[in-house]
Coordinates of C-alpha atoms in Angstrom, one line a residue:
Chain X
X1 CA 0.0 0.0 0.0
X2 CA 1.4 3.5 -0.7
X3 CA 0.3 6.7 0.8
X4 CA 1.2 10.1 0.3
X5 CA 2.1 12.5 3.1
X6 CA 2.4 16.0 3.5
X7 CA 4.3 17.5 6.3
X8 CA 3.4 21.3 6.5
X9 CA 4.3 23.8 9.1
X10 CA 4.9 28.1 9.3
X11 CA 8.3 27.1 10.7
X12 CA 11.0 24.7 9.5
X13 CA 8.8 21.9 9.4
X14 CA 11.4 19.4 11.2
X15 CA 8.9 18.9 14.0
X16 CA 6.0 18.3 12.0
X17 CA 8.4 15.5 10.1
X18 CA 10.0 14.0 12.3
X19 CA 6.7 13.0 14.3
X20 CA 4.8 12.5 11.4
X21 CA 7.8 10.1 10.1
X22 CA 7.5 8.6 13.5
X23 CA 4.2 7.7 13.7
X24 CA 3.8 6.5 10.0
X25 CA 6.6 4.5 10.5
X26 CA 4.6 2.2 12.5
X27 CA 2.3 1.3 9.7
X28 CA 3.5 -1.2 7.3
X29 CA 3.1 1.1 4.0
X30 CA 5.3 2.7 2.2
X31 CA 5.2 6.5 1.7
X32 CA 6.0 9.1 -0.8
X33 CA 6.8 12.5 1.5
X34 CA 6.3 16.1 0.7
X35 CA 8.0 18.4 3.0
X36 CA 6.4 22.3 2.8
X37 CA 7.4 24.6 5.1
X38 CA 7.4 28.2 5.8
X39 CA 3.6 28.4 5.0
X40 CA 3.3 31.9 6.3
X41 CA 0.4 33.4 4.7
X42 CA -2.9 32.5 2.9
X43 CA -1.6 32.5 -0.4
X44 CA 0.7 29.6 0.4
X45 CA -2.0 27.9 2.1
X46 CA -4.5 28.0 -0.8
X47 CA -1.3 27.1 -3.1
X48 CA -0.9 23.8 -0.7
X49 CA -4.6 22.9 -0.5
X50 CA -4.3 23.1 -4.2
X51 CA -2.1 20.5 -4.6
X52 CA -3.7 17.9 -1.6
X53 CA -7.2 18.6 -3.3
X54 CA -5.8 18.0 -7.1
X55 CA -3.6 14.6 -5.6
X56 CA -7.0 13.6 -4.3
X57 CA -8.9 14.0 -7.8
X58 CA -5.9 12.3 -9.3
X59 CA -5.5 9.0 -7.1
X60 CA -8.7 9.0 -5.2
X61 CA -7.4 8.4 -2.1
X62 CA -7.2 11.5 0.7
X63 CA -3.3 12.4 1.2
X64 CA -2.1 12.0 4.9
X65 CA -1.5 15.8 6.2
X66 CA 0.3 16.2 9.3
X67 CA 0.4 19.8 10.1
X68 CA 1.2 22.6 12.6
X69 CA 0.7 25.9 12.0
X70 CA -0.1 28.9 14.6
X71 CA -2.6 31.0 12.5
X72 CA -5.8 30.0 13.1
X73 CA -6.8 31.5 9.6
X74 CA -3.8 29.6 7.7
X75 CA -4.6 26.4 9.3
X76 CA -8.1 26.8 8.5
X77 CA -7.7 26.7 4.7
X78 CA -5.5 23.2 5.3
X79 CA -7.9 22.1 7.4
X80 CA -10.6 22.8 4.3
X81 CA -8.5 20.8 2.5
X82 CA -9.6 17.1 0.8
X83 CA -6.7 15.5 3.0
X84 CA -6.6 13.5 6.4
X85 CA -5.4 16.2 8.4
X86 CA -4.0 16.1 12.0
X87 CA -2.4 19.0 13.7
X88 CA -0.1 17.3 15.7
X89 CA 0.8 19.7 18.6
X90 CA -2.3 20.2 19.1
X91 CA -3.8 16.6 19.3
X92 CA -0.9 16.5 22.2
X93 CA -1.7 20.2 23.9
X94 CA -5.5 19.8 24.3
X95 CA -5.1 17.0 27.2
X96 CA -2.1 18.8 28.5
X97 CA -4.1 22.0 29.0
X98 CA -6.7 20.3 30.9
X99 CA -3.8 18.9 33.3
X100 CA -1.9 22.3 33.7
X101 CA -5.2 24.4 34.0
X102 CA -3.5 26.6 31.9
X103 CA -4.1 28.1 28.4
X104 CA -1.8 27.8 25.6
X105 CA 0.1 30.7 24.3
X106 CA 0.8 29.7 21.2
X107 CA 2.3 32.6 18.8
X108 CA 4.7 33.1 21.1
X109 CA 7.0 29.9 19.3
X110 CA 9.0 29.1 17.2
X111 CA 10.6 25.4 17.6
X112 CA 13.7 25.9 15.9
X113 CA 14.0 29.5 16.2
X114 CA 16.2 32.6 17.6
X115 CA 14.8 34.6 19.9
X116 CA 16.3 37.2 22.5
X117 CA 15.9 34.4 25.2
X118 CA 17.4 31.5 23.4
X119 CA 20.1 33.7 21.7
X120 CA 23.3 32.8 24.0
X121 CA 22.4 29.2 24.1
X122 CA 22.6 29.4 20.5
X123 CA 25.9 31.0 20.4
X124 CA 27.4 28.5 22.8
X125 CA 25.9 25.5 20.4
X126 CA 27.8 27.1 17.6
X127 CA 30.9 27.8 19.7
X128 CA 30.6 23.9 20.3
X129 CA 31.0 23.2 16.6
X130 CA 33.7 25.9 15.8
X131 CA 35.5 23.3 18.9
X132 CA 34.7 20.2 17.5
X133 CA 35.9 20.7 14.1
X134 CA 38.8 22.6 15.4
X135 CA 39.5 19.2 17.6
X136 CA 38.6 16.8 14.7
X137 CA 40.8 13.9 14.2
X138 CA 43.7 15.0 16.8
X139 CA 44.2 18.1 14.2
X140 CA 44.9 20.0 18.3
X141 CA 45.5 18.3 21.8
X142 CA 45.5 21.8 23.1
X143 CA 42.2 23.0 25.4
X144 CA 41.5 19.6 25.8
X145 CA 40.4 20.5 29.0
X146 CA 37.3 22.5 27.0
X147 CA 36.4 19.1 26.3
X148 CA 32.9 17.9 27.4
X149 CA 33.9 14.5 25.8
X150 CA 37.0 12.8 23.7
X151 CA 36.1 10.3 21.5
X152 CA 38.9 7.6 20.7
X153 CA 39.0 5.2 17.4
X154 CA 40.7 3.8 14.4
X155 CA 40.0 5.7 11.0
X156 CA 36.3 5.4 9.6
X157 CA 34.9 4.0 13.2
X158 CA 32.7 7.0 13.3
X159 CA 34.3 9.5 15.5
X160 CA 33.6 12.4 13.1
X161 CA 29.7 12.0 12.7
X162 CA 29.6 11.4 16.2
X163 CA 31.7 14.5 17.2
X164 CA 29.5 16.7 14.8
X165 CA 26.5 15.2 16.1
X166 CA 27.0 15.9 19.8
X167 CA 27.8 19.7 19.1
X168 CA 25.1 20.2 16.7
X169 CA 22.5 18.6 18.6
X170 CA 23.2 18.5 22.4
X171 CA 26.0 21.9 21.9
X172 CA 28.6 19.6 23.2
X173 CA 32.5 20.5 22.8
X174 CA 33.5 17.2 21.8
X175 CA 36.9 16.3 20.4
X176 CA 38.2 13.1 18.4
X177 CA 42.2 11.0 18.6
X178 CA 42.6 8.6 16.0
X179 CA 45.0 6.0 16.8
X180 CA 46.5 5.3 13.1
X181 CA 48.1 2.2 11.9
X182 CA 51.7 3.4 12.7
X183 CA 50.4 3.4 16.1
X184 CA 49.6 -0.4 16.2
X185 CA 53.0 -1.6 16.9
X186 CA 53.2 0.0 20.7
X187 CA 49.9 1.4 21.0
X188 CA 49.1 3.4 23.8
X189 CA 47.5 6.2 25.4
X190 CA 49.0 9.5 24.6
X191 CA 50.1 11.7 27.3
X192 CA 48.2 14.7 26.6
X193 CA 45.1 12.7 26.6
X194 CA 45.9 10.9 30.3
X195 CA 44.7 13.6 32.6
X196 CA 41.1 13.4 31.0
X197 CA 40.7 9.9 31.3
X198 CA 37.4 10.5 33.2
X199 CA 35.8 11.9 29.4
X200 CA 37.1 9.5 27.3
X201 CA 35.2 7.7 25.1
X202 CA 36.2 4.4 23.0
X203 CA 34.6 3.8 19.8
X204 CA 34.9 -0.2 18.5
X205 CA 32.9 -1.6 15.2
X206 CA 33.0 -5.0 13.9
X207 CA 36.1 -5.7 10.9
X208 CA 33.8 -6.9 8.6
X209 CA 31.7 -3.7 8.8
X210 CA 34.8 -1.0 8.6
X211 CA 36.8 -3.1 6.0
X212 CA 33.9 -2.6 4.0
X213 CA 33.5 0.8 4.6
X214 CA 37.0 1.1 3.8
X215 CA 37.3 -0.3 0.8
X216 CA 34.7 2.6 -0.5
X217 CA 37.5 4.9 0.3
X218 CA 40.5 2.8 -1.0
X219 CA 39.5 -0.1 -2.6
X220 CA 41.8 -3.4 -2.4
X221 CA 44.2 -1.8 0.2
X222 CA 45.9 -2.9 3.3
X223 CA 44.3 0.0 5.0
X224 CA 41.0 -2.0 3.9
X225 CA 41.9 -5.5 4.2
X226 CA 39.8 -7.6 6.5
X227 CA 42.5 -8.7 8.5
X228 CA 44.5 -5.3 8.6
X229 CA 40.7 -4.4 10.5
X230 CA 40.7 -7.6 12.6
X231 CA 44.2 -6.4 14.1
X232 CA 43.4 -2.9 14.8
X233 CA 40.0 -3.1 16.3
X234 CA 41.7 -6.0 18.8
X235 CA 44.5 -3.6 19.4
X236 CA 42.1 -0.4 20.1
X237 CA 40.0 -2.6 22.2
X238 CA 42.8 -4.1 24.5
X239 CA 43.8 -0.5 25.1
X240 CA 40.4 0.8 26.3
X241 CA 39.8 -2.2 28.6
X242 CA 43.9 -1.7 29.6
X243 CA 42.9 2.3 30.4
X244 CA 39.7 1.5 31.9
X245 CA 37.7 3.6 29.1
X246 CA 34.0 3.1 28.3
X247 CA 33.4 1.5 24.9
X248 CA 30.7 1.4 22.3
X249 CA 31.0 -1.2 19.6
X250 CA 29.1 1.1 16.8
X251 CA 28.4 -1.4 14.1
X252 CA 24.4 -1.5 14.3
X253 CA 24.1 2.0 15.7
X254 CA 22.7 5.4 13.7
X255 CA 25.0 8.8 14.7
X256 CA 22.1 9.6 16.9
X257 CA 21.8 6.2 18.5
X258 CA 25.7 6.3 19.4
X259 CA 25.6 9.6 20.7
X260 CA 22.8 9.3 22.9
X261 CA 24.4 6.3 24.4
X262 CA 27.3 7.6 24.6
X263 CA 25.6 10.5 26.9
X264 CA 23.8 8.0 29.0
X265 CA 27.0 5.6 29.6
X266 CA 28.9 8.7 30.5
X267 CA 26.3 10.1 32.8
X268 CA 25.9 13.4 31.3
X269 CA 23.1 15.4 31.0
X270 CA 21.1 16.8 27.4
X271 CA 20.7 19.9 26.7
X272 CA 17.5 20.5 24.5
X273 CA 18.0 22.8 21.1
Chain R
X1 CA 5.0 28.6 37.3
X2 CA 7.3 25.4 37.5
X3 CA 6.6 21.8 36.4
X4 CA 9.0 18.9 35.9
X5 CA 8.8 16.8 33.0
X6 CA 10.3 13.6 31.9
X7 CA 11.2 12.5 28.0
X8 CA 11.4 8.7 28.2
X9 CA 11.8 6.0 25.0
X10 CA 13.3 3.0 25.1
X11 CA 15.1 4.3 21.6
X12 CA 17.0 8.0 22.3
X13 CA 13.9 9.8 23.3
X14 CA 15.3 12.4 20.6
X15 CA 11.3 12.1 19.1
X16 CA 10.0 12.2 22.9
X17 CA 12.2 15.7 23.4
X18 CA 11.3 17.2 20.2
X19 CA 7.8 16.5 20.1
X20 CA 7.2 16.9 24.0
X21 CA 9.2 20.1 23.5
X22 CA 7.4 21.6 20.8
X23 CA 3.9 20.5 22.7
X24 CA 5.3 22.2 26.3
X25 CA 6.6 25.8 24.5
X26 CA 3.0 26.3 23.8
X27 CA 2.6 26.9 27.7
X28 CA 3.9 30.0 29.5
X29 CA 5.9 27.8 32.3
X30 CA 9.3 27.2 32.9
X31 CA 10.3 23.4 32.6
X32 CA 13.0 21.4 34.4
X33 CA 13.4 18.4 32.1
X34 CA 14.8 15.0 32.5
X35 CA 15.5 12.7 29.1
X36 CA 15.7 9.2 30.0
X37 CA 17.0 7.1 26.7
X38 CA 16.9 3.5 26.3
X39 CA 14.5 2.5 28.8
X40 CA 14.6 -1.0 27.0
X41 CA 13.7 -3.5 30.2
X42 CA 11.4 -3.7 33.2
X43 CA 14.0 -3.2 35.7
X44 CA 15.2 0.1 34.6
X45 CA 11.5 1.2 33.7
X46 CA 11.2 0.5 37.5
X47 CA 14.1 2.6 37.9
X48 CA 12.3 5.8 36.6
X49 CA 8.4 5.0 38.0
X50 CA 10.2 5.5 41.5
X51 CA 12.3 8.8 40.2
X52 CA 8.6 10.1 38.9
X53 CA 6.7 9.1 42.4
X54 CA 10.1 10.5 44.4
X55 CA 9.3 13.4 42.9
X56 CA 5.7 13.7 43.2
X57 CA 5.9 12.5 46.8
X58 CA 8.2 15.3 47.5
X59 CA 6.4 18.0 45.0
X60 CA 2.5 17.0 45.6
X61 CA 2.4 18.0 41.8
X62 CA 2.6 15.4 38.8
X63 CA 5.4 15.3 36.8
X64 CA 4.7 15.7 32.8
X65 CA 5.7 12.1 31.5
X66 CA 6.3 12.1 27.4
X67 CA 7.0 8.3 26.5
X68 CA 7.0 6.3 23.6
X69 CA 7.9 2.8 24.6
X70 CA 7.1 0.0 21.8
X71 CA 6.8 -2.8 24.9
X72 CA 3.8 -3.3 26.5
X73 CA 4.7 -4.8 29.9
X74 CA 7.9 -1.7 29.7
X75 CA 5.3 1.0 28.9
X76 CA 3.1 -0.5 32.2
X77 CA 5.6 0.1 34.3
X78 CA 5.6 3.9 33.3
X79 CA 2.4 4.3 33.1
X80 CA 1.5 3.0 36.4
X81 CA 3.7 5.9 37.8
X82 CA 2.6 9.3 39.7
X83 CA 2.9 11.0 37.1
X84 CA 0.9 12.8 34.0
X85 CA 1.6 10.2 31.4
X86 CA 1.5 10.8 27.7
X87 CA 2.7 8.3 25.0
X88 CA 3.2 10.6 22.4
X89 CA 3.5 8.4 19.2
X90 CA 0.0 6.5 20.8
X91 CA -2.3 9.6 20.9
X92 CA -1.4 9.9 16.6
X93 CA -1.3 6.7 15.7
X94 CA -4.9 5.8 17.1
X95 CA -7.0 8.2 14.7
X96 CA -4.9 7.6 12.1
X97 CA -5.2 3.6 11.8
X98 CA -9.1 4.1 11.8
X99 CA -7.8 6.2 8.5
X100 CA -5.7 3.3 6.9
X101 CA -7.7 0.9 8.1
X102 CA -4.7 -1.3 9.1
X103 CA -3.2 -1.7 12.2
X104 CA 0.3 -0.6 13.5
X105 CA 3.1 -2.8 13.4
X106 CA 5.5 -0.6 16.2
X107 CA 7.8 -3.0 16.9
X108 CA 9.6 -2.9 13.6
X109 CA 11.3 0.0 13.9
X110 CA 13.2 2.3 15.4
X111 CA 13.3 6.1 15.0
X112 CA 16.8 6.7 15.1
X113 CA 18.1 2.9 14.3
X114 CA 20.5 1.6 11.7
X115 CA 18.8 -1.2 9.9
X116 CA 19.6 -3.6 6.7
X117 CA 16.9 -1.2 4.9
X118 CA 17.9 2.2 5.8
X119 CA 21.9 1.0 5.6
X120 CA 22.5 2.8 2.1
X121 CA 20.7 5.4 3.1
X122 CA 22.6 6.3 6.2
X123 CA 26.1 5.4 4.0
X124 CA 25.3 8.2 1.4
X125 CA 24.5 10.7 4.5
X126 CA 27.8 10.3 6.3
X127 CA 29.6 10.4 2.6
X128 CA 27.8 13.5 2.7
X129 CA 29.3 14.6 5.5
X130 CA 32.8 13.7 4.7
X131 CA 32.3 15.6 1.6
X132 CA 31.2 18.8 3.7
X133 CA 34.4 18.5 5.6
X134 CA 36.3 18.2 2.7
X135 CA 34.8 21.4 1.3
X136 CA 34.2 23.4 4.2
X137 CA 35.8 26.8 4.2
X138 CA 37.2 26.6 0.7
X139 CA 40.0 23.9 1.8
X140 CA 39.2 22.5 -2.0
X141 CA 37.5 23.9 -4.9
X142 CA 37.5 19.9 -6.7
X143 CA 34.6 17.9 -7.2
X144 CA 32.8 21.0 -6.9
X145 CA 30.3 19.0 -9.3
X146 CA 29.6 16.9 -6.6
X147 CA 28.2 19.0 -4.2
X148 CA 24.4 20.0 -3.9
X149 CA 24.9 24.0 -2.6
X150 CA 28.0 26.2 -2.6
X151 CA 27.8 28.8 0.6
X152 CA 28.9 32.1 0.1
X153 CA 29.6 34.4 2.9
X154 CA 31.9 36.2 5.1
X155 CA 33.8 35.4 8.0
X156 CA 31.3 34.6 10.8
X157 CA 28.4 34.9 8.9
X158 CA 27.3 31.2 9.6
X159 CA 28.6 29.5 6.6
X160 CA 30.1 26.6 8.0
X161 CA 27.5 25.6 10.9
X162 CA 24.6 25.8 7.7
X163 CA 26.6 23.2 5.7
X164 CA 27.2 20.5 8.4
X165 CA 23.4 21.3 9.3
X166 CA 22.6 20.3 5.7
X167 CA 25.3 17.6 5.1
X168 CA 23.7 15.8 8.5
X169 CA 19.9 16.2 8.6
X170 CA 19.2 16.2 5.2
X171 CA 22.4 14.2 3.7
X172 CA 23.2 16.9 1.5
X173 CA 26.3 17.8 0.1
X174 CA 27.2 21.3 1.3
X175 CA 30.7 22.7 -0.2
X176 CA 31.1 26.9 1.3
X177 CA 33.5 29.7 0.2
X178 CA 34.7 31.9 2.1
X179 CA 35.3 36.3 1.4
X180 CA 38.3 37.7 3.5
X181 CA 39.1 40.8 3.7
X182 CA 41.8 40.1 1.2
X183 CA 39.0 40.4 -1.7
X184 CA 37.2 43.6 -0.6
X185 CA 39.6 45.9 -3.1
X186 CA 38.0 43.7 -6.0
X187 CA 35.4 41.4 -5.1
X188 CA 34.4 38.8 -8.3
X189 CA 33.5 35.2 -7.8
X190 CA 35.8 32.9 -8.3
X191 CA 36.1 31.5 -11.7
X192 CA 36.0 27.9 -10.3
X193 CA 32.5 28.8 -9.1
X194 CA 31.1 30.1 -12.2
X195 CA 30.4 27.2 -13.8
X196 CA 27.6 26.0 -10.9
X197 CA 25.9 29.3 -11.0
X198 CA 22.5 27.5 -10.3
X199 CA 24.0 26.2 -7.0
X200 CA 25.3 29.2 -5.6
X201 CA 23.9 30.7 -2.0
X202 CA 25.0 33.7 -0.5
X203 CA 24.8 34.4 3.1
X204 CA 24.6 37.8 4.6
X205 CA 24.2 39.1 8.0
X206 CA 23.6 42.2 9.9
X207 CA 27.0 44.5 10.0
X208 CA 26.2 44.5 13.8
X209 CA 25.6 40.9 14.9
X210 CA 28.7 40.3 12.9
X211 CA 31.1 42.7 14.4
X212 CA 29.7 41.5 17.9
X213 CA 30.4 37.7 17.1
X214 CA 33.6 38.7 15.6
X215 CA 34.4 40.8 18.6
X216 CA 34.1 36.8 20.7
X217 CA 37.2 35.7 18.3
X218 CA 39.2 38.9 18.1
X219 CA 38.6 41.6 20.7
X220 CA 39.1 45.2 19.2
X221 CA 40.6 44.1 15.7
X222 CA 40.0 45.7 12.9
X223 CA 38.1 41.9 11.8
X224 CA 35.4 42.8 14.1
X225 CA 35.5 46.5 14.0
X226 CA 31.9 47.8 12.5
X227 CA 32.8 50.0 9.9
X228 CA 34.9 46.8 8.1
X229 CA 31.8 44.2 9.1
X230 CA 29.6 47.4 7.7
X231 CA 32.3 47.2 4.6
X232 CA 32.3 43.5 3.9
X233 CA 28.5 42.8 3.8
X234 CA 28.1 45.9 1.5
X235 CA 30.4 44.5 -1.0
X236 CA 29.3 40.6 -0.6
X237 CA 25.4 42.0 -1.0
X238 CA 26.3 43.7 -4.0
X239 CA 28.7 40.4 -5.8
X240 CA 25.3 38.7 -5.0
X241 CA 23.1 41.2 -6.7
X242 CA 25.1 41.5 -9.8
X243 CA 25.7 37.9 -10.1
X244 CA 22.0 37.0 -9.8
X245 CA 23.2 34.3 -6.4
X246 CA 20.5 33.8 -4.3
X247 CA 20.6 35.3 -0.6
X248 CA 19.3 35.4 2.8
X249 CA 20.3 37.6 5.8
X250 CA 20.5 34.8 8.4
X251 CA 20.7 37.4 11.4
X252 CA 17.5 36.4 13.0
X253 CA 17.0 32.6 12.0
X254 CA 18.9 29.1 13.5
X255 CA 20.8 26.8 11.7
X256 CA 18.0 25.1 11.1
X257 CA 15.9 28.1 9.9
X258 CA 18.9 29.0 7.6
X259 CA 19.5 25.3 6.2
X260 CA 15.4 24.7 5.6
X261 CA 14.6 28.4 3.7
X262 CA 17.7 27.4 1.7
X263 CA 16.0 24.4 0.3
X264 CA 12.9 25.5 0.0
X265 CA 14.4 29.0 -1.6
X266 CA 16.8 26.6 -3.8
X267 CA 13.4 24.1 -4.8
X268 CA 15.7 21.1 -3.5
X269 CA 13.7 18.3 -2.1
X270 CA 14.3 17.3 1.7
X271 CA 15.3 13.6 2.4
X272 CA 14.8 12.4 5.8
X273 CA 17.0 10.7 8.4

């Protein structure tokens, strides 16, 4: 069964698709998603309803709208619309009214926007990523004590993605080591990165998974070969249980997935964006 | 007015936040939140039912619960607690199976998960982020083909935060240039940018947000003095104007604001993650 889906908001529309994706993931059909944001005036709504009423003419079948806009007369011409339409904060803020005994402010909001208020949070999320890439991939071990976190791995275990991840999302300063293959013969735990031990993080990944990953990058190399993988991934791994730091063997985890673990193993807290 | 709430999902509740989030900014009260990730067994579902009725015992007031929890003996366990329990993905799901007609299958999947189905996927988003890297900041004007949108912009006018924002939400390939003050005598574009006209975004920003988030990097330099921020923008505004490059003054939005009017601005299509 396919359905199509329409995720419409007067804002970035992230909200409105990543609970929409969420809840239609559930459903065993498969989907073909229009993202439309930034619907700001009635114009763009009529323009929108438009193409949900014309889709419905064509296939006969009412396109899935999940929506969230603050305007009551914006929403109004969605809502006229041919489509199945749910406003999706809303379905969630009427009950929670009721419990807070409190009415809903809503054009005050803007999920993902910049406001006075939310303004030096915002610059210290961006200082986090101006960090991270200045501490990707050992380029610095200096102001490693600006660290929040310092993840540890061989080349392509995911340090980078991960790194990124943390300072985009959570505004954590997070810098990556790579231990190389030069370092395999006596490796060890540099000195600069001893006196942190309490925010080091390992990073592991099954051989079979980062030789192939490898071999994208340099096909038929040593650096790819299976077994070259085999032998650093035991070497990495004998260090971090050697060092006492916590490891996450990455293979069947998403960049979100690690990094959220990685926040729960090490016991720190999240910091909403 | 203060009320504590708790964003729990045995997957990494980044759905819970958002959404709860979003739903919670609609009410004029201040929040002191808790996100509990991976709440994947009975025993630590225990755990956090006697952290909600703590609380309540010690607060007489219910804590906000937001869960999503695919288990039903887990999501018993929560909802048996003190507190004011809402499983967000649940509430939508319900009207919308009356509107499919078929029911849910939740325990396939997982929001944030790396699966067999989604693997290619996920590959071509963190080669998209290596390719970011790669091109961030001018480092290389090759395989300029490659890449999706070009950022133009000054110094500190958000170039680099906008193309990793791109490169890991959407999996887009984001190369940016930079304009120093080297090339204010004779501005032009670049002749290795020419070519991918249709590509092209320029970035500008308010002279006096600039100067001030210059003035964090280089106190009292002529960088972050205002007449040379005044200067800059002038001159990048006006290579913009007479190249016929696309532009947004990203003073007032987020990344996320920035990276989603881009698409939408540029009619690319968003992919989702």
């Amino acid at each position: 069964m396919e359905r199509t889906v329409f995720y419409i908001s007067d804002g970035t529309a992230i909200t409105a698709e990543v609970l929409g994706h969420a809840v239609l993931s559930q459903f065993p059909i498969s989907l073909n998603q229009y993202t439309i944001p930034f619907v700001e005036n009635e114009a763009k709504a009529h323009e929108v309803r438009q193409q949900i009423d014309d889709l419905y003419q064509k296939t006969q079948q009412k396109p899935l709208v999940f929506y969230s806009i603050v305007s009551p007369e914006i929403r109004a011409v969605i809502e006229a619309s041919q489509g199945y339409c749910q406003n999706i904060v809303h379905t969630l803020v009427a009950p929670l009214q009721q419990e807070l005994g409190i009415a809903p402010l809503p054009s005050a909001h803007r999920t993902h926007g910049l406001t006075a208020s939310n303004l030096v949070k915002y610059d210290a999320r961006i200082a986090a990523i101006d960090y991270t890439l200045a501490h990707d991939d050992g380029i610095s071990l200096r102001n490693l004590e600006e660290a929040q976190v310092i993840l540890l791995g061989v080349s392509r275990c995911g340090k980078t993605p991960t790194s990124l991840y943390l300072a985009m999302q959570f505004g954590i300063r997070a810098a990556n080591y790579p231990f190389t293959a030069d370092d395999m013969d006596n490796i060890q735990l540099p000195a600069a990165l001893k006196p942190f031990q309490h925010k080091l993080f390992g990073l592991s990944i099954d051989p079979e998974r980062l030789s192939a990953i490898r071999q994208e990058r340099r096909e038929n190399s040593r650096y790819a070969s299976l077994r070259q993988c085999r032998m650093e991934i035991a070497e990495v791994e004998a260090l971090y249980r050697k060092n006492n730091i916590r490891f996450l063997n990455s293979t069947n985890y998403s960049v979100e997935e690690i990094s959220t673990k990685l926040l729960d193993i090490l016991g720190m807290s999240r910091r909403m964006y």
